[in-house]
Coordinates of C-alpha atoms in Angstrom, one line a residue:
X1 CA 57.8 117.7 131.4
X2 CA 59.9 114.8 132.3
X3 CA 63.3 114.7 132.8
X4 CA 66.3 111.6 132.8
X5 CA 69.5 112.4 133.4
X6 CA 72.4 109.8 132.2
X7 CA 76.0 109.6 131.2
X8 CA 76.3 113.5 130.8
X9 CA 72.8 113.4 128.9
X10 CA 69.4 115.1 129.8
X11 CA 66.8 113.5 128.4
X12 CA 63.0 114.8 128.3
X13 CA 59.8 113.9 126.6
X14 CA 57.6 116.8 125.7
X15 CA 53.8 115.7 124.7
X16 CA 51.6 118.2 122.8
X17 CA 50.1 121.5 124.0
X18 CA 46.7 120.2 123.1
X19 CA 45.3 117.1 123.6
X20 CA 47.3 114.1 121.7
X21 CA 45.4 112.5 119.6
X22 CA 44.6 108.7 119.8
X23 CA 47.6 106.2 119.5
X24 CA 48.0 105.2 116.0
X25 CA 47.4 101.5 116.0
X26 CA 50.2 99.4 115.1
X27 CA 50.0 96.7 112.3
X28 CA 48.4 93.5 113.0
X29 CA 50.1 90.4 113.8
X30 CA 48.0 89.4 110.6
X31 CA 48.8 92.1 108.6
X32 CA 52.6 92.1 106.8
X33 CA 54.7 95.3 107.4
X34 CA 55.9 97.0 104.4
X35 CA 60.1 95.5 104.3
X36 CA 62.6 98.6 104.7
X37 CA 66.1 98.1 105.0
X38 CA 69.3 99.3 103.5
X39 CA 70.9 96.4 102.7
X40 CA 70.3 92.0 103.6
X41 CA 73.9 91.9 103.1
X42 CA 75.0 89.6 105.5
X43 CA 78.3 91.0 106.2
X44 CA 77.0 94.1 106.7
X45 CA 76.4 93.1 110.7
X46 CA 80.5 92.8 110.4
X47 CA 82.7 96.3 111.4
X48 CA 86.3 95.9 109.7
X49 CA 89.7 96.2 111.6
X50 CA 91.7 96.8 109.1
X51 CA 95.5 95.8 109.6
X52 CA 99.0 95.6 108.0
X53 CA 100.1 92.2 109.2
X54 CA 103.5 93.1 109.3
X55 CA 103.0 96.0 111.4
X56 CA 100.7 94.9 113.9
X57 CA 102.1 92.4 116.8
X58 CA 105.2 89.8 116.0
X59 CA 104.1 87.1 117.7
X60 CA 106.7 84.6 116.8
X61 CA 110.5 85.9 116.1
X62 CA 111.3 82.8 114.7
X63 CA 110.1 83.5 111.4
X64 CA 111.3 87.2 111.1
X65 CA 114.1 85.9 108.9
X66 CA 116.7 88.6 110.0
X67 CA 119.0 88.5 107.7
X68 CA 117.2 87.3 105.0
X69 CA 118.9 89.7 101.8
X70 CA 122.3 90.0 103.0
X71 CA 124.1 92.5 104.7
X72 CA 123.3 95.0 101.6
X73 CA 119.8 93.8 100.5
X74 CA 118.7 92.8 104.2
X75 CA 114.7 93.0 104.3
X76 CA 114.6 93.4 108.2
X77 CA 114.4 96.6 109.4
X78 CA 115.5 99.5 106.9
X79 CA 114.6 102.9 108.0
X80 CA 113.8 105.5 105.7
X81 CA 116.2 107.7 105.5
X82 CA 114.9 112.0 106.1
X83 CA 112.5 111.8 109.2
X84 CA 112.3 114.6 111.7
X85 CA 113.6 114.2 115.0
X86 CA 111.5 111.6 117.0
X87 CA 109.9 110.4 114.3
X88 CA 110.4 107.4 112.4
X89 CA 109.4 104.8 109.5
X90 CA 110.7 102.0 107.9
X91 CA 110.1 100.0 104.5
X92 CA 111.7 96.5 105.9
X93 CA 109.4 93.7 107.5
X94 CA 109.7 94.5 111.4
X95 CA 108.2 91.2 112.2
X96 CA 104.0 91.0 112.2
X97 CA 102.9 87.8 112.0
X98 CA 99.8 85.6 111.8
X99 CA 100.3 84.4 115.1
X100 CA 100.1 88.2 116.6
X101 CA 96.9 88.4 115.0
X102 CA 95.6 85.3 116.6
X103 CA 96.9 86.4 120.2
X104 CA 95.2 89.5 119.8
X105 CA 91.8 88.3 118.5
X106 CA 89.7 88.6 122.0
X107 CA 91.3 92.2 122.1
X108 CA 89.6 92.8 118.2
X109 CA 86.4 91.2 119.0
X110 CA 86.1 93.2 122.1
X111 CA 86.3 96.7 120.2
X112 CA 83.0 95.3 118.3
X113 CA 84.6 94.2 115.3
X114 CA 82.9 91.3 113.4
X115 CA 86.1 90.6 110.8
X116 CA 90.1 91.6 110.0
X117 CA 91.0 92.4 107.3
X118 CA 94.7 91.6 106.3
X119 CA 97.5 92.4 103.6
X120 CA 98.3 90.1 100.9
X121 CA 99.6 86.8 102.6
X122 CA 101.1 85.7 99.0
X123 CA 104.8 85.1 98.7
X124 CA 107.0 88.3 97.7
X125 CA 110.6 88.8 97.1
X126 CA 113.5 88.0 99.6
X127 CA 115.8 91.2 99.1
X128 CA 115.3 94.9 98.9
X129 CA 114.6 96.3 95.5
X130 CA 117.7 98.6 93.9
X131 CA 115.3 99.7 90.9
X132 CA 113.4 103.0 91.1
X133 CA 113.7 106.0 92.6
X134 CA 115.5 105.9 96.6
X135 CA 113.4 105.5 99.3
X136 CA 112.6 108.7 101.0
X137 CA 111.0 110.6 104.0
X138 CA 106.9 110.9 102.5
X139 CA 108.0 110.3 98.9
X140 CA 105.3 108.4 96.7
X141 CA 106.3 106.5 94.5
X142 CA 109.5 105.6 96.0
X143 CA 110.6 102.4 96.1
X144 CA 114.2 101.9 95.7
X145 CA 115.6 99.8 99.1
X146 CA 112.1 99.4 100.1
X147 CA 110.6 95.0 100.0
X148 CA 107.7 93.5 100.0
X149 CA 106.7 93.7 104.1
X150 CA 103.1 94.9 102.5
X151 CA 102.6 92.0 100.7
X152 CA 101.6 93.9 97.9
X153 CA 104.6 92.9 95.7
X154 CA 103.6 89.1 94.8
X155 CA 105.8 86.9 92.9
X156 CA 103.7 83.7 93.7
X157 CA 99.8 83.9 94.5
X158 CA 99.8 80.5 95.5
X159 CA 102.4 80.5 98.1
X160 CA 102.3 81.6 101.4
X161 CA 104.9 84.5 102.8
X162 CA 107.5 82.6 105.0
X163 CA 107.1 85.9 107.1
X164 CA 104.0 85.0 108.2
X165 CA 102.9 81.3 109.2
X166 CA 104.6 79.9 112.8
X167 CA 104.7 76.1 113.3
X168 CA 101.2 74.7 113.8
X169 CA 99.9 78.0 112.5
X170 CA 99.3 78.8 108.4
X171 CA 96.5 80.8 107.0
X172 CA 93.9 77.9 107.6
X173 CA 94.9 77.6 111.3
X174 CA 94.4 81.9 111.1
X175 CA 91.0 81.8 110.1
X176 CA 89.8 78.6 112.2
X177 CA 91.4 80.0 114.9
X178 CA 90.2 83.8 114.1
X179 CA 86.6 82.0 113.6
X180 CA 86.5 80.7 116.7
X181 CA 86.8 84.4 118.1
X182 CA 84.0 85.2 116.2
X183 CA 86.2 87.0 114.0
X184 CA 85.5 86.4 109.8
X185 CA 88.6 87.0 107.8
X186 CA 89.2 89.3 104.5
X187 CA 91.7 89.2 102.5
X188 CA 93.6 91.4 100.7
X189 CA 94.0 90.2 97.0
X190 CA 95.9 91.8 94.1
X191 CA 95.6 91.1 90.0
X192 CA 96.0 94.3 88.7
X193 CA 99.7 93.8 88.6
X194 CA 102.8 91.4 90.9
X195 CA 106.1 92.4 92.0
X196 CA 108.5 95.6 90.9
X197 CA 109.9 94.2 87.6
X198 CA 112.4 97.2 85.8
X199 CA 115.2 99.4 86.6
X200 CA 117.1 97.1 88.2
X201 CA 121.0 98.0 87.9
X202 CA 120.9 94.1 87.1
X203 CA 117.9 91.5 87.2
X204 CA 117.4 90.5 91.1
X205 CA 115.9 87.2 91.9
X206 CA 111.5 87.2 91.9
X207 CA 111.8 90.5 91.0
X208 CA 109.1 90.8 87.9
X209 CA 109.0 87.0 88.1
X210 CA 105.6 84.9 88.8
X211 CA 105.2 81.4 89.6
X212 CA 102.6 78.8 89.7
X213 CA 101.2 76.6 92.1
X214 CA 103.9 73.8 91.3
X215 CA 106.8 76.8 91.6
X216 CA 107.2 76.3 87.3
X217 CA 108.0 79.8 86.1
X218 CA 104.9 81.5 84.3
X219 CA 106.1 85.0 83.7
X220 CA 109.1 87.1 83.6
X221 CA 109.4 90.9 82.8
X222 CA 113.5 90.6 82.5
X223 CA 114.5 93.8 83.8
X224 CA 113.0 94.8 80.6
X225 CA 110.7 98.5 80.4
X226 CA 107.8 97.5 79.4
X227 CA 107.5 98.5 75.8
X228 CA 110.8 96.3 75.1
X229 CA 108.8 93.5 76.1
X230 CA 108.0 90.6 73.5
X231 CA 104.7 89.8 73.0
X232 CA 105.5 86.4 71.7
X233 CA 107.3 85.6 74.3
X234 CA 104.8 83.7 76.8
X235 CA 107.4 84.5 80.1
X236 CA 106.6 88.2 78.6
X237 CA 103.0 88.1 77.5
X238 CA 101.9 87.6 81.1
X239 CA 102.1 91.6 81.4
X240 CA 100.9 94.7 79.3
X241 CA 103.4 96.8 77.7
X242 CA 102.5 99.9 78.9
X243 CA 103.6 101.3 82.3
X244 CA 101.6 101.1 85.4
X245 CA 102.0 101.7 88.9
X246 CA 106.0 102.9 89.8
X247 CA 108.0 100.1 88.2
X248 CA 105.3 97.5 89.1
X249 CA 104.8 94.5 86.8
X250 CA 101.2 95.1 85.1
X251 CA 99.0 92.0 84.2
X252 CA 97.8 91.5 80.9
X253 CA 94.4 90.4 81.4
X254 CA 94.3 90.0 77.9
X255 CA 96.5 87.1 78.2
X256 CA 94.5 83.8 78.7
X257 CA 96.6 82.5 81.3
X258 CA 95.6 85.4 83.5
X259 CA 92.1 84.8 84.5
X260 CA 92.5 81.2 85.8
X261 CA 95.8 81.5 87.3
X262 CA 94.1 84.3 89.4
X263 CA 90.8 82.2 90.2
X264 CA 93.0 79.0 91.1
X265 CA 94.9 80.8 93.6
X266 CA 92.0 82.8 95.0
X267 CA 90.1 79.5 95.4
X268 CA 93.1 78.1 97.1
X269 CA 92.4 80.6 100.2
X270 CA 88.7 80.9 100.2
X271 CA 89.1 77.0 100.3
X272 CA 91.6 77.8 103.7
X273 CA 88.8 80.0 105.1
X274 CA 89.0 83.3 103.8
X275 CA 85.4 84.9 104.3
X276 CA 85.5 88.1 102.1
X277 CA 87.9 89.6 99.7
X278 CA 89.3 93.0 99.9
X279 CA 89.7 93.6 95.4
X280 CA 93.6 96.3 95.3
X281 CA 93.3 98.0 92.5
X282 CA 90.5 97.5 91.2
X283 CA 90.5 100.6 88.9
X284 CA 93.5 99.7 86.8
X285 CA 92.1 96.2 85.0
X286 CA 88.7 96.8 82.7
X287 CA 85.3 96.1 83.9
X288 CA 84.8 92.9 81.9
X289 CA 88.3 91.1 83.5
X290 CA 86.5 91.8 87.2
X291 CA 83.2 90.6 85.6
X292 CA 84.5 87.0 84.6
X293 CA 86.3 86.9 87.9
X294 CA 83.6 87.7 90.4
X295 CA 81.2 85.3 87.9
X296 CA 83.7 82.3 88.5
X297 CA 84.1 83.0 92.0
X298 CA 80.2 83.0 93.1
X299 CA 79.4 80.2 91.1
X300 CA 80.8 78.0 93.5
X301 CA 80.2 80.5 96.7
X302 CA 77.3 82.0 95.7
X303 CA 76.8 85.8 97.3
X304 CA 80.4 85.5 98.8
X305 CA 81.0 89.5 99.8
X306 CA 84.0 91.2 97.9
X307 CA 85.3 95.1 98.1
X308 CA 87.0 96.9 95.7
X309 CA 89.8 100.0 95.6
X310 CA 88.9 102.5 92.9
X311 CA 90.9 105.1 94.1
X312 CA 89.1 108.1 93.3
X313 CA 86.9 110.9 95.1
X314 CA 84.3 110.8 92.1
X315 CA 81.6 108.7 93.0
X316 CA 80.3 108.1 89.4
X317 CA 83.7 106.1 88.4
X318 CA 84.1 104.4 91.9
X319 CA 79.7 103.2 91.6
X320 CA 80.7 101.6 88.0
X321 CA 82.1 98.3 90.3
X322 CA 79.1 98.1 91.8
X323 CA 77.0 97.6 88.6
X324 CA 75.8 94.1 88.1
X325 CA 76.4 94.3 84.6
X326 CA 80.6 95.0 86.0
X327 CA 82.4 94.0 88.5
X328 CA 78.9 93.6 91.0
X329 CA 80.6 94.3 94.5
X330 CA 81.0 96.6 96.9
X331 CA 83.7 99.1 97.2
X332 CA 85.6 101.5 99.5
X333 CA 84.0 104.6 99.8
X334 CA 86.6 107.4 99.2
X335 CA 84.0 110.2 98.3
X336 CA 82.5 109.8 102.2
X337 CA 86.4 109.7 103.6
X338 CA 87.0 112.6 102.0
X339 CA 84.6 114.3 103.5
X340 CA 84.9 112.8 106.9
X341 CA 89.0 114.2 106.7
X342 CA 87.3 117.7 105.9
X343 CA 84.8 117.4 108.9
X344 CA 86.6 115.9 111.7
X345 CA 90.6 116.7 110.8
X346 CA 92.7 119.6 110.1
X347 CA 93.9 119.4 113.9
X348 CA 98.0 120.2 112.8
X349 CA 96.1 123.5 110.8
X350 CA 94.1 124.7 114.0
X351 CA 91.1 125.0 111.0
X352 CA 87.9 124.3 112.4
X353 CA 86.4 121.1 110.3
X354 CA 83.3 121.4 108.1
X355 CA 80.1 120.9 109.6
X356 CA 77.6 117.6 109.2
X357 CA 76.6 119.1 105.9
X358 CA 79.3 118.1 104.3
X359 CA 77.7 114.3 104.0
X360 CA 74.7 115.1 102.9
X361 CA 75.8 114.6 99.0
X362 CA 78.5 111.9 99.6
X363 CA 76.1 109.7 101.0
X364 CA 74.2 109.1 98.6
X365 CA 71.0 108.4 100.3
X366 CA 68.9 108.7 97.7
X367 CA 69.3 108.5 93.4
X368 CA 73.0 107.6 93.7
X369 CA 75.0 106.0 91.5
X370 CA 75.5 103.4 93.4
X371 CA 74.4 99.7 93.2
X372 CA 73.1 100.0 96.7
X373 CA 75.1 102.9 99.1
X374 CA 74.4 101.0 101.7
X375 CA 76.8 98.0 101.2
X376 CA 80.1 100.6 100.9
X377 CA 82.9 100.1 103.2
X378 CA 82.9 103.7 105.0
X379 CA 86.8 104.1 106.4
X380 CA 88.5 107.8 107.1
X381 CA 92.0 106.6 106.2
X382 CA 94.2 103.8 105.5
X383 CA 97.7 102.4 104.2
X384 CA 97.8 104.5 101.2
X385 CA 97.1 107.7 102.8
X386 CA 97.6 110.2 105.5
X387 CA 95.8 108.9 108.8
X388 CA 93.5 111.0 110.1
X389 CA 95.0 114.3 111.0
X390 CA 92.3 114.9 114.2
X391 CA 92.3 115.6 117.7
X392 CA 90.8 112.9 120.4
X393 CA 87.8 114.9 120.2
X394 CA 87.8 114.6 116.7
X395 CA 88.5 110.7 116.6
X396 CA 86.0 110.3 118.9
X397 CA 83.9 112.4 116.7
X398 CA 84.6 110.2 113.8
X399 CA 84.1 106.9 115.4
X400 CA 80.4 107.9 116.6
X401 CA 79.5 109.0 112.9
X402 CA 81.3 105.9 111.5
X403 CA 79.5 103.3 113.4
X404 CA 76.2 104.4 113.0
X405 CA 75.9 106.0 109.7
X406 CA 75.2 104.2 106.5
X407 CA 78.1 101.4 105.1
X408 CA 79.8 98.9 106.7
X409 CA 82.7 100.5 108.8
X410 CA 86.7 100.1 108.4
X411 CA 88.8 101.1 111.0
X412 CA 92.6 101.2 109.9
X413 CA 94.6 99.6 112.9
X414 CA 96.3 102.4 115.4
X415 CA 93.5 104.6 115.4
X416 CA 91.6 103.5 117.9
X417 CA 94.0 105.0 120.0
X418 CA 95.2 108.1 117.6
X419 CA 98.3 106.1 116.6
X420 CA 100.8 108.0 114.0
X421 CA 97.8 110.9 113.2
X422 CA 98.4 113.2 110.5
X423 CA 101.2 110.3 109.1
X424 CA 101.5 110.1 105.6
X425 CA 103.2 107.2 103.7
X426 CA 107.0 106.9 104.1
X427 CA 106.3 109.2 107.1
X428 CA 104.9 106.6 109.5
X429 CA 101.6 105.7 108.4
X430 CA 102.2 101.8 108.5
X431 CA 105.0 101.8 111.7
X432 CA 104.8 99.0 114.1
X433 CA 101.9 98.9 116.4
X434 CA 102.8 96.4 118.9
X435 CA 101.8 94.4 122.0
X436 CA 102.8 97.6 124.1
X437 CA 100.8 99.7 122.8
X438 CA 97.1 97.2 122.6
X439 CA 98.0 96.6 126.2
X440 CA 97.8 99.9 127.1
X441 CA 95.1 101.1 124.7
X442 CA 92.5 101.2 127.3
X443 CA 93.9 104.5 129.2
X444 CA 92.6 106.1 125.8
X445 CA 89.9 107.8 126.0
X446 CA 89.5 107.5 121.9
X447 CA 89.5 103.6 122.1
X448 CA 86.9 103.8 125.3
X449 CA 85.0 105.5 122.9
X450 CA 85.1 103.4 120.0
X451 CA 84.3 100.0 122.3
X452 CA 81.3 101.6 123.3
X453 CA 80.0 102.8 119.8
X454 CA 81.2 100.0 117.9
X455 CA 79.8 97.0 120.3
X456 CA 76.7 99.0 120.3
X457 CA 76.4 98.9 116.7
X458 CA 77.7 94.8 116.6
X459 CA 74.6 94.4 118.8
X460 CA 71.6 96.6 116.8
X461 CA 70.7 95.6 113.6
X462 CA 69.3 98.8 112.9
X463 CA 72.6 100.5 112.8
X464 CA 73.7 97.8 110.8
X465 CA 71.3 97.5 107.9
X466 CA 68.3 100.1 108.1
X467 CA 67.6 102.1 105.9
X468 CA 68.8 106.3 107.1
X469 CA 66.6 109.3 107.5
X470 CA 68.0 112.5 107.7
X471 CA 66.5 114.7 110.1
X472 CA 69.1 117.5 110.5
X473 CA 73.0 117.8 109.3
X474 CA 73.8 120.9 110.1
X475 CA 77.4 122.8 111.7
X476 CA 78.3 120.4 114.7
X477 CA 74.7 118.8 115.1
X478 CA 73.6 115.5 113.3
X479 CA 70.5 114.0 113.6
X480 CA 69.3 110.5 112.1
X481 CA 67.2 107.6 111.7
X482 CA 68.2 104.3 110.7
X483 CA 65.0 102.4 110.1
X484 CA 64.9 98.3 109.9
X485 CA 61.8 96.7 109.2
X486 CA 62.7 93.3 107.4
X487 CA 61.2 89.6 108.4
X488 CA 60.5 89.2 112.1
X489 CA 63.1 92.5 112.8
X490 CA 61.4 95.7 113.8
X491 CA 63.9 98.3 114.8
X492 CA 64.2 101.7 114.7
X493 CA 67.3 103.5 116.2
X494 CA 67.5 107.5 116.4
X495 CA 70.7 109.0 116.1
X496 CA 71.8 112.4 117.7
X497 CA 75.6 113.6 117.4
X498 CA 77.3 116.7 118.9
X499 CA 81.2 117.3 117.5
X500 CA 81.2 120.7 119.4
X501 CA 82.5 121.4 122.1
X502 CA 79.6 123.0 124.1
X503 CA 76.5 120.5 125.1
X504 CA 73.8 120.5 122.5
X505 CA 69.7 120.0 123.1
X506 CA 67.8 118.9 120.1
X507 CA 64.1 118.5 119.9
X508 CA 63.1 115.6 117.5
X509 CA 59.3 116.1 116.7
X510 CA 59.7 115.3 112.8
X511 CA 58.5 111.1 111.6
X512 CA 58.7 110.4 115.6
X513 CA 57.4 106.9 116.2
X514 CA 54.9 106.4 119.5
X515 CA 56.4 103.5 121.6
X516 CA 59.1 102.4 124.1
X517 CA 62.4 104.3 123.6
X518 CA 65.3 102.7 125.2
X519 CA 68.2 105.2 125.7
X520 CA 71.6 102.9 124.5
X521 CA 74.4 103.8 127.2
X522 CA 71.7 104.1 130.4
X523 CA 68.5 105.7 131.6
X524 CA 65.1 104.4 131.6
X525 CA 63.0 103.8 128.9
X526 CA 60.7 107.0 127.1
X527 CA 57.2 106.3 126.5
X528 CA 56.9 108.1 123.2
X529 CA 53.3 109.7 122.8
X530 CA 51.8 110.4 119.2
X531 CA 52.4 114.3 118.5
X532 CA 54.9 114.8 120.9
X533 CA 58.4 115.2 120.9
X534 CA 62.2 113.8 122.3
X535 CA 63.8 116.2 123.6
X536 CA 67.8 115.1 124.2
X537 CA 71.0 117.5 125.5
X538 CA 73.7 115.8 123.7
X539 CA 77.0 116.5 125.9
X540 CA 80.1 117.6 123.9
X541 CA 81.6 115.5 121.4
X542 CA 79.1 113.0 122.3
X543 CA 76.7 110.6 120.2
X544 CA 72.9 109.5 121.9
X545 CA 70.9 106.5 120.5
X546 CA 67.5 105.8 121.0
X547 CA 66.1 102.0 120.4
X548 CA 63.0 101.1 119.5
X549 CA 61.8 97.8 119.3
X550 CA 58.3 98.1 117.2
X551 CA 57.4 98.5 113.0
X552 CA 57.0 101.8 111.3
X553 CA 53.0 102.9 112.1
X554 CA 54.0 107.3 112.3
X555 CA 52.8 108.0 108.9
X556 CA 55.3 110.8 108.5
X557 CA 58.2 108.4 109.2
X558 CA 55.7 105.9 106.9
X559 CA 56.0 108.4 104.2
X560 CA 59.6 108.9 104.3
X561 CA 61.1 105.1 104.6
X562 CA 58.5 104.4 101.6
X563 CA 60.6 107.3 99.5
X564 CA 63.9 106.1 101.1
X565 CA 62.9 102.6 100.1
X566 CA 62.1 103.6 96.5
X567 CA 65.4 105.3 95.7
X568 CA 67.8 103.8 97.5
X569 CA 68.9 101.8 95.4
X570 CA 70.2 101.8 92.0
X571 CA 71.0 99.2 89.1
X572 CA 70.4 95.8 91.0
X573 CA 66.9 93.9 91.1
X574 CA 65.6 93.6 94.3

């Protein structure tokens, strides 16, 4: 037996005790191999860095508008009351802008990301909200005193919010600048609701109102509760006469003006360089609306990539949005997020996380409810839930899986250094990150290990689009193949994960393809013989990836990938 040692990893290749059978011949150049892929979606190549623009970096203080709203209803810097000593949160603007994003495009790209998801860019009210429940530490749906710093309280969906651009840098300039750094722009859009609209002691400017591209008022809630709206008044009829989220104005999708309004606004931003869309609260409007919306967008932009947020842990419910007869788009994978939290989180409780077997069901690699599970957006936290409550090791382990398993990874800003770990909304989840933390990121082990695995995914097609074939998911150990055989690309990646505190020895014999396996993180290539086994010792909280650039010829592997290929997708014509 010959052993290779590199980067804390011991690898050995063992042949069979009996003489090895003759090598299995690879398909000849004239024979067309079968196609094996998880997805052909081009966007799958691009891991996504999700940032809340106002909370990322203040690159231009001249657009802060620190006196906006006056002394009482000012919009800049409004600390959330009730925080414990040493903890902060804020519901006002803190200055992040397009300049701060573009100034750090190389930082994002160098981590291994191919796209940046930014929060909505449309105009929001110019005062803090006076209705609703007073905002409090850790409170959900408490908005009194809050501002539209996050962008989700739109009042003119055709107008850029004044806190974001700088002189010579509008949205078109941002998307063009990001493209020059090799980054796509994912734009967050909201069709379901506008700004908070009622319970104010007296009506406030812009709240509950919507304006068109020419600045004409097209909707006004008039500070009335939903049930008091007059359906015969065109300004009221733009809204539903039922409650939605908190005191937000709830858009009436049945009003014939609504779809053209939002399609037109979205078309405007796509025309200025948006490469993909994230659709907020998609589950709050019916399938028919989104089918029409997506159809109109894709009629002008064939194949345009979109994913929705349906905040639900039931795969059968969120999967409906992926079906062609409905929206026919991707969704954020909340069932896998829940598993990520249970496996890698829980640091503050001191309880050990669950084992890798927890992912067997929510991945839905075969016979699942999704049109295609490989198109889903995978993540472990975001702005609407508590950040991952993990140790440094837990973040490293989570990222090692996130960037090797099926799906398109999404990382929430700051998670590259464990920023505000465990913090919930109104308890630090959306705190300001800042240039100093970015400049110091390289000191973080989480960042260094994330950059290693994310850059590997960015350069390895099999990790982006390949079928996932699980070999072992148990306890602290995971082993699986990612197989991509499509067109001129023939690549197999073998992923070995260890989330435990001691080294783990792997022997991979099942469906091992013969050929030249290259260890991704250093070391000499290994020539695998038919009937042999690949042995690897993976260090604590680490990952090993071996890549073979060859078509599938092993009979067992071919049987497995044939089955995966036939059963991976649903409700979609190939």
